[in-house]
Short mmCIF file of C-alpha atoms and ligand atoms in Angstrom, two decimals:
data_model
loop_
_atom_site.label_atom_id
_atom_site.label_comp_id
_atom_site.label_asym_id
_atom_site.label_seq_id
_atom_site.Cartn_x
_atom_site.Cartn_y
_atom_site.Cartn_z
CA MET B 49 0.00 0.00 0.00
CA ALA B 50 2.71 2.42 1.12
CA THR B 51 4.83 1.41 -1.88
CA ALA B 52 1.87 1.91 -4.21
CA ARG B 53 1.29 5.39 -2.79
CA ALA B 54 5.00 6.22 -3.10
CA SER B 55 5.08 5.13 -6.74
CA CYS B 56 1.95 7.14 -7.39
CA ILE B 57 3.59 10.26 -5.88
CA ILE B 58 6.73 9.64 -7.95
CA ALA B 59 4.63 9.29 -11.10
CA VAL B 60 2.81 12.57 -10.37
CA LEU B 61 6.10 14.38 -9.67
CA PHE B 62 7.51 13.02 -12.92
CA LEU B 63 4.49 14.23 -14.87
CA LEU B 64 4.71 17.65 -13.22
CA ALA B 65 8.40 17.86 -14.12
CA LEU B 66 7.60 16.92 -17.71
CA ALA B 67 4.79 19.46 -17.85
CA SER B 68 7.02 22.23 -16.51
CA THR B 69 9.72 21.45 -19.08
CA SER B 70 7.34 21.53 -21.99
CA SER B 71 5.50 24.57 -20.66
CA SER B 72 8.69 26.63 -20.49
CA ALA B 73 9.45 25.61 -24.07
CA GLN B 74 5.90 26.68 -24.91
CA GLN B 75 6.65 30.14 -23.53
CA LEU B 76 9.17 30.62 -26.32
CA SER B 77 7.71 32.31 -29.37
CA THR B 78 8.90 33.79 -32.63
CA SER B 79 7.39 37.16 -31.70
CA PHE B 80 8.84 37.55 -28.19
CA TYR B 81 10.91 40.65 -29.12
CA SER B 82 8.51 42.11 -31.66
CA SER B 83 7.84 45.19 -29.56
CA SER B 84 10.79 45.17 -27.12
CA CYS B 85 13.56 44.71 -29.70
CA PRO B 86 12.43 44.35 -33.30
CA GLY B 87 15.97 45.23 -34.44
CA VAL B 88 17.56 42.15 -32.86
CA TYR B 89 17.48 40.07 -36.05
CA ASP B 90 19.18 42.69 -38.22
CA ALA B 91 21.79 43.34 -35.54
CA VAL B 92 22.71 39.65 -35.22
CA LYS B 93 22.67 39.10 -38.97
CA SER B 94 25.00 41.94 -39.83
CA VAL B 95 27.64 40.81 -37.32
CA MET B 96 27.34 37.20 -38.53
CA GLU B 97 27.62 38.27 -42.17
CA SER B 98 30.87 40.10 -41.53
CA ALA B 99 32.30 37.36 -39.31
CA ILE B 100 31.58 34.71 -41.96
CA ALA B 101 32.84 36.95 -44.77
CA LYS B 102 36.11 37.18 -42.82
CA GLU B 103 36.30 33.45 -42.12
CA LYS B 104 33.78 30.99 -43.57
CA ARG B 105 34.43 28.38 -40.89
CA MET B 106 33.01 30.73 -38.27
CA GLY B 107 29.47 29.78 -39.32
CA ALA B 108 30.21 26.16 -38.44
CA SER B 109 31.81 27.13 -35.15
CA ILE B 110 28.78 29.17 -34.05
CA LEU B 111 26.35 26.41 -35.04
CA ARG B 112 28.33 23.99 -32.90
CA LEU B 113 28.30 26.41 -29.94
CA PHE B 114 24.51 26.31 -29.99
CA PHE B 115 24.48 22.48 -29.91
CA HIS B 116 27.01 22.34 -27.05
CA ASP B 117 25.05 24.98 -25.14
CA CYS B 118 21.66 23.27 -25.50
CA PHE B 119 22.91 19.81 -24.43
CA VAL B 120 24.05 21.15 -21.04
CA GLN B 121 21.28 22.49 -18.75
CA GLY B 122 19.28 23.49 -21.84
CA CYS B 123 19.79 26.46 -24.18
CA ASP B 124 20.78 28.99 -21.52
CA ALA B 125 24.14 30.33 -22.77
CA SER B 126 25.89 28.43 -19.95
CA LEU B 127 28.64 27.56 -22.43
CA LEU B 128 29.47 31.23 -22.92
CA LEU B 129 30.35 31.77 -19.23
CA ASP B 130 34.00 32.06 -18.29
CA ASP B 131 35.25 30.16 -15.22
CA THR B 132 34.79 31.97 -11.88
CA SER B 133 35.92 31.25 -8.34
CA SER B 134 32.49 29.79 -7.56
CA PHE B 135 32.05 27.48 -10.54
CA GLN B 136 34.06 25.81 -13.24
CA GLY B 137 32.58 26.72 -16.62
CA GLU B 138 32.06 24.43 -19.60
CA LYS B 139 34.77 25.78 -21.87
CA MET B 140 37.48 23.48 -20.51
CA ALA B 141 35.35 20.30 -20.47
CA SER B 142 36.73 17.66 -22.81
CA PRO B 143 34.33 18.08 -25.78
CA ASN B 144 35.03 21.83 -25.69
CA ASN B 145 38.65 22.29 -24.62
CA GLY B 146 40.85 23.46 -27.49
CA SER B 147 37.93 22.88 -29.81
CA VAL B 148 34.93 25.21 -29.45
CA ARG B 149 35.47 28.64 -30.92
CA GLY B 150 33.60 31.81 -31.77
CA PHE B 151 33.30 33.43 -28.32
CA GLU B 152 34.70 36.73 -29.62
CA VAL B 153 32.10 36.73 -32.38
CA MET B 154 29.36 36.16 -29.79
CA ASP B 155 30.77 39.13 -27.81
CA ALA B 156 30.52 41.26 -30.95
CA VAL B 157 26.95 40.10 -31.60
CA LYS B 158 26.02 40.88 -28.00
CA SER B 159 27.51 44.40 -28.24
CA ALA B 160 25.57 45.12 -31.41
CA VAL B 161 22.33 43.89 -29.82
CA GLU B 162 22.98 45.82 -26.58
CA LYS B 163 23.46 48.96 -28.65
CA ALA B 164 20.06 48.43 -30.31
CA CYS B 165 18.16 47.43 -27.13
CA PRO B 166 20.12 47.52 -23.87
CA GLY B 167 19.33 44.80 -21.33
CA VAL B 168 16.53 43.17 -23.33
CA VAL B 169 17.82 40.18 -25.31
CA SER B 170 19.40 37.12 -23.69
CA CYS B 171 22.71 35.60 -24.78
CA ALA B 172 20.87 32.28 -25.17
CA ASP B 173 18.53 33.82 -27.78
CA ILE B 174 21.36 35.63 -29.53
CA LEU B 175 23.15 32.30 -29.93
CA ALA B 176 20.01 30.61 -31.30
CA ILE B 177 19.58 33.41 -33.87
CA ALA B 178 23.29 33.45 -34.76
CA ALA B 179 23.24 29.66 -35.34
CA ARG B 180 20.26 30.00 -37.71
CA ASP B 181 21.94 32.90 -39.54
CA SER B 182 25.10 30.82 -39.95
CA VAL B 183 23.17 28.02 -41.64
CA VAL B 184 21.38 30.47 -43.94
CA ILE B 185 24.53 32.41 -44.89
CA LEU B 186 26.30 29.17 -45.84
CA GLY B 187 23.44 28.11 -48.13
CA GLY B 188 21.19 26.09 -45.81
CA PRO B 189 17.49 26.36 -44.91
CA ASN B 190 15.87 29.30 -43.15
CA TRP B 191 13.38 29.15 -40.28
CA ASN B 192 11.78 31.42 -37.70
CA VAL B 193 13.70 31.15 -34.43
CA LYS B 194 11.68 30.81 -31.24
CA VAL B 195 12.94 33.23 -28.59
CA GLY B 196 12.23 34.28 -25.01
CA ARG B 197 14.98 32.27 -23.32
CA ARG B 198 16.84 33.74 -20.35
CA ASP B 199 20.46 33.20 -19.36
CA SER B 200 21.76 30.87 -16.69
CA THR B 201 23.64 32.09 -13.65
CA THR B 202 25.73 28.94 -13.54
CA ALA B 203 27.38 26.39 -15.81
CA SER B 204 28.07 22.66 -15.61
CA PHE B 205 31.53 21.28 -16.32
CA SER B 206 30.35 17.74 -15.58
CA GLY B 207 27.25 18.17 -17.75
CA ALA B 208 29.45 19.18 -20.67
CA ASN B 209 31.61 16.10 -20.14
CA ASN B 210 28.70 13.71 -19.78
CA ASN B 211 25.96 14.93 -22.13
CA ILE B 212 27.81 15.78 -25.32
CA PRO B 213 28.51 12.66 -27.38
CA PRO B 214 32.17 11.87 -28.08
CA PRO B 215 33.23 11.01 -31.65
CA SER B 216 34.02 7.46 -30.56
CA SER B 217 30.29 6.85 -29.96
CA GLY B 218 28.41 4.02 -31.61
CA LEU B 219 24.87 4.38 -32.92
CA ALA B 220 23.27 3.17 -29.68
CA ASN B 221 25.17 5.69 -27.58
CA LEU B 222 24.44 8.55 -29.97
CA THR B 223 20.77 7.63 -29.91
CA SER B 224 20.60 7.46 -26.14
CA LEU B 225 22.45 10.74 -25.54
CA PHE B 226 20.01 12.50 -27.88
CA ALA B 227 17.05 10.70 -26.28
CA ALA B 228 18.23 12.03 -22.90
CA GLN B 229 17.58 15.51 -24.34
CA GLY B 230 14.17 14.59 -25.70
CA LEU B 231 15.44 14.22 -29.28
CA SER B 232 14.64 11.21 -31.42
CA GLN B 233 17.02 9.06 -33.44
CA LYS B 234 15.56 10.72 -36.53
CA ASP B 235 16.40 14.17 -35.09
CA MET B 236 19.91 12.90 -34.32
CA VAL B 237 20.54 11.77 -37.90
CA ALA B 238 19.15 15.04 -39.32
CA LEU B 239 21.06 17.27 -36.89
CA SER B 240 24.30 15.39 -37.62
CA GLY B 241 23.98 16.86 -41.12
CA ALA B 242 25.52 19.97 -39.50
CA HIS B 243 28.77 18.13 -40.23
CA THR B 244 28.34 19.23 -43.84
CA ILE B 245 30.29 22.30 -42.66
CA GLY B 246 33.34 22.80 -40.47
CA GLN B 247 36.52 21.07 -39.44
CA ALA B 248 37.70 18.44 -36.99
CA ARG B 249 41.06 17.83 -35.34
CA CYS B 250 43.20 14.78 -35.97
CA THR B 251 42.82 13.67 -32.35
CA ASN B 252 39.11 13.19 -33.02
CA PHE B 253 39.39 11.17 -36.25
CA ARG B 254 42.75 9.37 -35.85
CA ALA B 255 41.31 6.09 -34.58
CA HIS B 256 38.69 6.05 -37.35
CA VAL B 257 41.11 6.62 -40.22
CA TYR B 258 43.72 4.15 -38.93
CA ASN B 259 41.72 1.39 -37.24
CA ASP B 260 38.18 1.22 -38.59
CA THR B 261 37.16 -0.90 -41.54
CA ASP B 262 33.96 0.97 -42.44
CA ILE B 263 35.95 3.58 -44.36
CA ASN B 264 37.06 3.65 -47.97
CA SER B 265 40.79 3.23 -48.21
CA PRO B 266 41.81 6.08 -50.56
CA PHE B 267 39.90 8.42 -48.24
CA ALA B 268 41.51 6.89 -45.14
CA LYS B 269 44.97 7.31 -46.73
CA THR B 270 44.32 10.97 -47.59
CA ARG B 271 43.27 11.71 -44.03
CA GLN B 272 46.20 9.73 -42.57
CA SER B 273 48.63 11.85 -44.59
CA ASP B 274 48.01 14.85 -42.37
CA CYS B 275 47.19 13.03 -39.12
CA PRO B 276 50.20 11.15 -37.75
CA ILE B 277 49.42 7.74 -36.25
CA THR B 278 51.12 8.53 -32.95
CA SER B 279 48.85 10.19 -30.51
CA GLY B 280 50.36 13.48 -29.34
CA SER B 281 51.75 14.39 -32.73
CA GLY B 282 49.67 16.55 -35.05
CA ASP B 283 46.67 16.28 -32.71
CA ASN B 284 45.36 19.68 -33.78
CA ASN B 285 45.79 19.21 -37.53
CA LEU B 286 42.48 19.97 -39.17
CA ALA B 287 40.48 18.13 -41.81
CA PRO B 288 37.08 19.05 -43.30
CA LEU B 289 34.08 17.18 -41.91
CA ASP B 290 32.63 17.24 -45.45
CA VAL B 291 35.41 16.20 -47.81
CA GLN B 292 33.69 17.97 -50.72
CA THR B 293 32.44 21.39 -49.58
CA PRO B 294 33.10 22.26 -45.91
CA THR B 295 31.82 25.82 -46.22
CA VAL B 296 28.54 25.06 -47.98
CA PHE B 297 25.48 23.79 -46.15
CA GLU B 298 23.89 21.07 -48.33
CA ASN B 299 23.40 17.30 -48.24
CA ASN B 300 26.94 16.25 -49.24
CA TYR B 301 27.58 14.93 -45.73
CA TYR B 302 25.14 12.09 -46.38
CA LYS B 303 26.62 11.39 -49.82
CA ASN B 304 30.00 11.01 -48.11
CA LEU B 305 28.54 8.53 -45.61
CA VAL B 306 27.19 6.35 -48.42
CA ASN B 307 30.69 6.45 -49.98
CA LYS B 308 32.22 5.47 -46.61
CA GLU B 309 33.84 8.88 -46.34
CA GLY B 310 32.56 9.98 -42.96
CA LEU B 311 35.40 11.70 -41.07
CA LEU B 312 34.43 10.73 -37.54
CA HIS B 313 33.70 7.23 -36.29
CA SER B 314 30.36 8.60 -35.03
CA ASP B 315 29.54 10.00 -38.50
CA GLN B 316 30.03 6.67 -40.26
CA GLU B 317 27.94 4.94 -37.56
CA LEU B 318 24.87 6.57 -39.16
CA PHE B 319 25.48 4.51 -42.29
CA ASN B 320 26.98 1.23 -41.28
CA GLY B 321 24.35 -1.41 -41.93
CA GLY B 322 22.05 -0.29 -39.11
CA ALA B 323 18.61 1.20 -38.60
CA THR B 324 19.56 4.68 -39.81
CA ASP B 325 20.91 3.69 -43.25
CA SER B 326 17.55 4.31 -44.92
CA GLN B 327 17.27 7.82 -43.48
CA VAL B 328 20.78 8.64 -44.74
CA ARG B 329 19.83 7.38 -48.20
CA SER B 330 16.64 9.44 -48.17
CA TYR B 331 18.68 12.61 -47.57
CA VAL B 332 21.03 11.67 -50.42
CA SER B 333 18.10 11.55 -52.77
CA SER B 334 16.28 14.56 -51.33
CA GLN B 335 18.08 17.62 -50.02
CA SER B 336 14.73 19.20 -49.25
CA ALA B 337 13.81 16.26 -46.98
CA PHE B 338 17.12 16.81 -45.14
CA PHE B 339 16.50 20.56 -44.84
CA ALA B 340 12.97 20.04 -43.51
CA ASP B 341 14.11 17.51 -40.87
CA PHE B 342 17.14 19.62 -39.94
CA VAL B 343 14.88 22.61 -39.26
CA THR B 344 12.55 20.44 -37.16
CA GLY B 345 15.56 19.17 -35.20
CA MET B 346 16.99 22.66 -34.65
CA ILE B 347 13.66 23.93 -33.33
CA LYS B 348 13.35 20.91 -30.99
CA MET B 349 16.94 21.34 -29.84
CA GLY B 350 16.26 25.04 -29.20
CA ASP B 351 13.33 24.03 -26.98
CA ILE B 352 15.49 22.06 -24.53
CA THR B 353 14.65 23.25 -20.99
CA PRO B 354 14.83 27.02 -21.48
CA LEU B 355 14.82 29.41 -18.55
CA THR B 356 11.78 31.65 -18.91
CA GLY B 357 9.64 34.08 -16.89
CA SER B 358 11.62 35.29 -13.90
CA ASN B 359 14.15 32.43 -13.96
CA GLY B 360 17.74 33.25 -14.84
CA GLN B 361 18.66 36.72 -16.06
CA ILE B 362 19.46 38.76 -19.16
CA ARG B 363 23.24 38.90 -18.98
CA LYS B 364 24.85 42.19 -19.93
CA ASN B 365 28.05 40.42 -20.89
CA CYS B 366 27.67 36.85 -22.15
CA ARG B 367 30.88 35.78 -20.40
CA ARG B 368 29.71 36.59 -16.87
CA ILE B 369 26.65 36.81 -14.73
CA ASN B 370 25.39 40.30 -13.84
C1 HEM C 637 25.78 13.27 -33.27
C2 HEM C 637 26.73 13.49 -32.41
C3 HEM C 637 27.86 14.43 -32.64
C4 HEM C 637 29.18 14.16 -32.42
C5 HEM C 637 29.76 12.88 -31.87
C6 HEM C 637 29.92 15.33 -32.81
C7 HEM C 637 31.29 15.46 -32.71
C8 HEM C 637 32.02 16.49 -33.26
C9 HEM C 637 33.46 16.58 -33.26
C10 HEM C 637 34.40 15.58 -32.60
C11 HEM C 637 33.81 17.69 -33.95
C12 HEM C 637 35.24 18.18 -34.23
C13 HEM C 637 35.76 18.94 -33.02
C14 HEM C 637 37.27 19.14 -33.07
O1 HEM C 637 37.96 18.27 -33.62
O2 HEM C 637 37.74 20.16 -32.53
C15 HEM C 637 32.59 18.33 -34.38
C16 HEM C 637 32.54 19.48 -35.11
C17 HEM C 637 31.37 20.10 -35.45
N1 HEM C 637 30.10 19.75 -35.02
FE1 HEM C 637 29.57 18.01 -34.20
N2 HEM C 637 29.05 16.28 -33.27
C18 HEM C 637 27.78 15.78 -33.18
C19 HEM C 637 26.60 16.44 -33.50
C20 HEM C 637 26.54 17.75 -33.92
C21 HEM C 637 25.34 18.54 -33.99
C22 HEM C 637 23.96 18.05 -33.55
C23 HEM C 637 25.69 19.75 -34.49
C24 HEM C 637 24.84 20.96 -34.75
C25 HEM C 637 23.55 20.90 -35.03
C26 HEM C 637 27.12 19.71 -34.74
C27 HEM C 637 27.86 20.70 -35.32
C28 HEM C 637 29.22 20.64 -35.55
C29 HEM C 637 29.92 21.60 -36.39
C30 HEM C 637 29.29 22.69 -37.23
C31 HEM C 637 31.29 21.27 -36.31
C32 HEM C 637 32.47 22.02 -36.94
C33 HEM C 637 32.88 23.17 -36.01
C34 HEM C 637 34.05 24.02 -36.49
O3 HEM C 637 34.52 23.87 -37.60
O4 HEM C 637 34.46 24.88 -35.68
N3 HEM C 637 27.60 18.49 -34.35
N4 HEM C 637 31.52 17.59 -33.93
#
């Protein structure tokens, strides 16, 4: 009896927790700043256009920042916080250390937005808009970004280490780390298409290009040529995630997978005789199907446990709490 009551209470608490998560996501809307800061979109876009004109890779780097932010305590700009004496930030966690980039660009975006509307727009929303703009500027799909997020007052070093999938992941692990964020396997495969832009370091693809068999050998040889076999040498040497066009957002990533030219072990896992092969093939034959599912995935990812209402704050400087 007592156990039954306890399980009933647990079930109710669980449902309440679920309801509160989805209701804060429901408080996001595409019109949140329509009277308080209608200029936010132009301000973000013009900084992103010049940053990407200066260096095309920056679009990829900003898109990745959004992913690494949302997978740790939700999309709350926790990743943008520098370390303080009271908490260790996320920047030095293993998926991020020596790897994530674009913080200076986010500072520039924040300054432009603060000039237009001081104290109104969160860093979390600015990052969501900047990620969308990056995709559009590099040739990908457009969508209306839901906004109304607030910024965290803390970060999670351990969350960054535990929630963000490593490139050594197999399909089951990728699927379960996305499921832990409320994202389906289908979302995972579509969002991985972000690897149609950007670069990875030798340390992250060495094992795949030397040890794996699900890779075509001319491609493996090319990648080996600038990624020495010995760990510790050439670790930071870069290679394009999309061997064909790393600064254009299209469906080439999936074409590479079908040719066994995925750069990361985790990339090739999406097309390796398993349940996701058919989805990969569908994106090879239809770029518009990929774009539609990528947009759905980005909107779902942007909905991960936002701070809304009076939770969190609107940071003045994205690197520190007010
Ligand atoms: C599915 C699981 C994923 C894994 C295991 C993974 C892993 C990685 C790794 C290891 C790198 C290279 C980092 C380096 O060598 O410094 C990378 C780069 C990148 N990732 Fe992912 N990623 C995943 C999903 C995503 C998602 C969902 C997005 C965005 C929607 C994304 C966007 C990017 C971008 C754009 C880059 C290139 C960044 C740059 O050039 O600065 N990734 N990813």
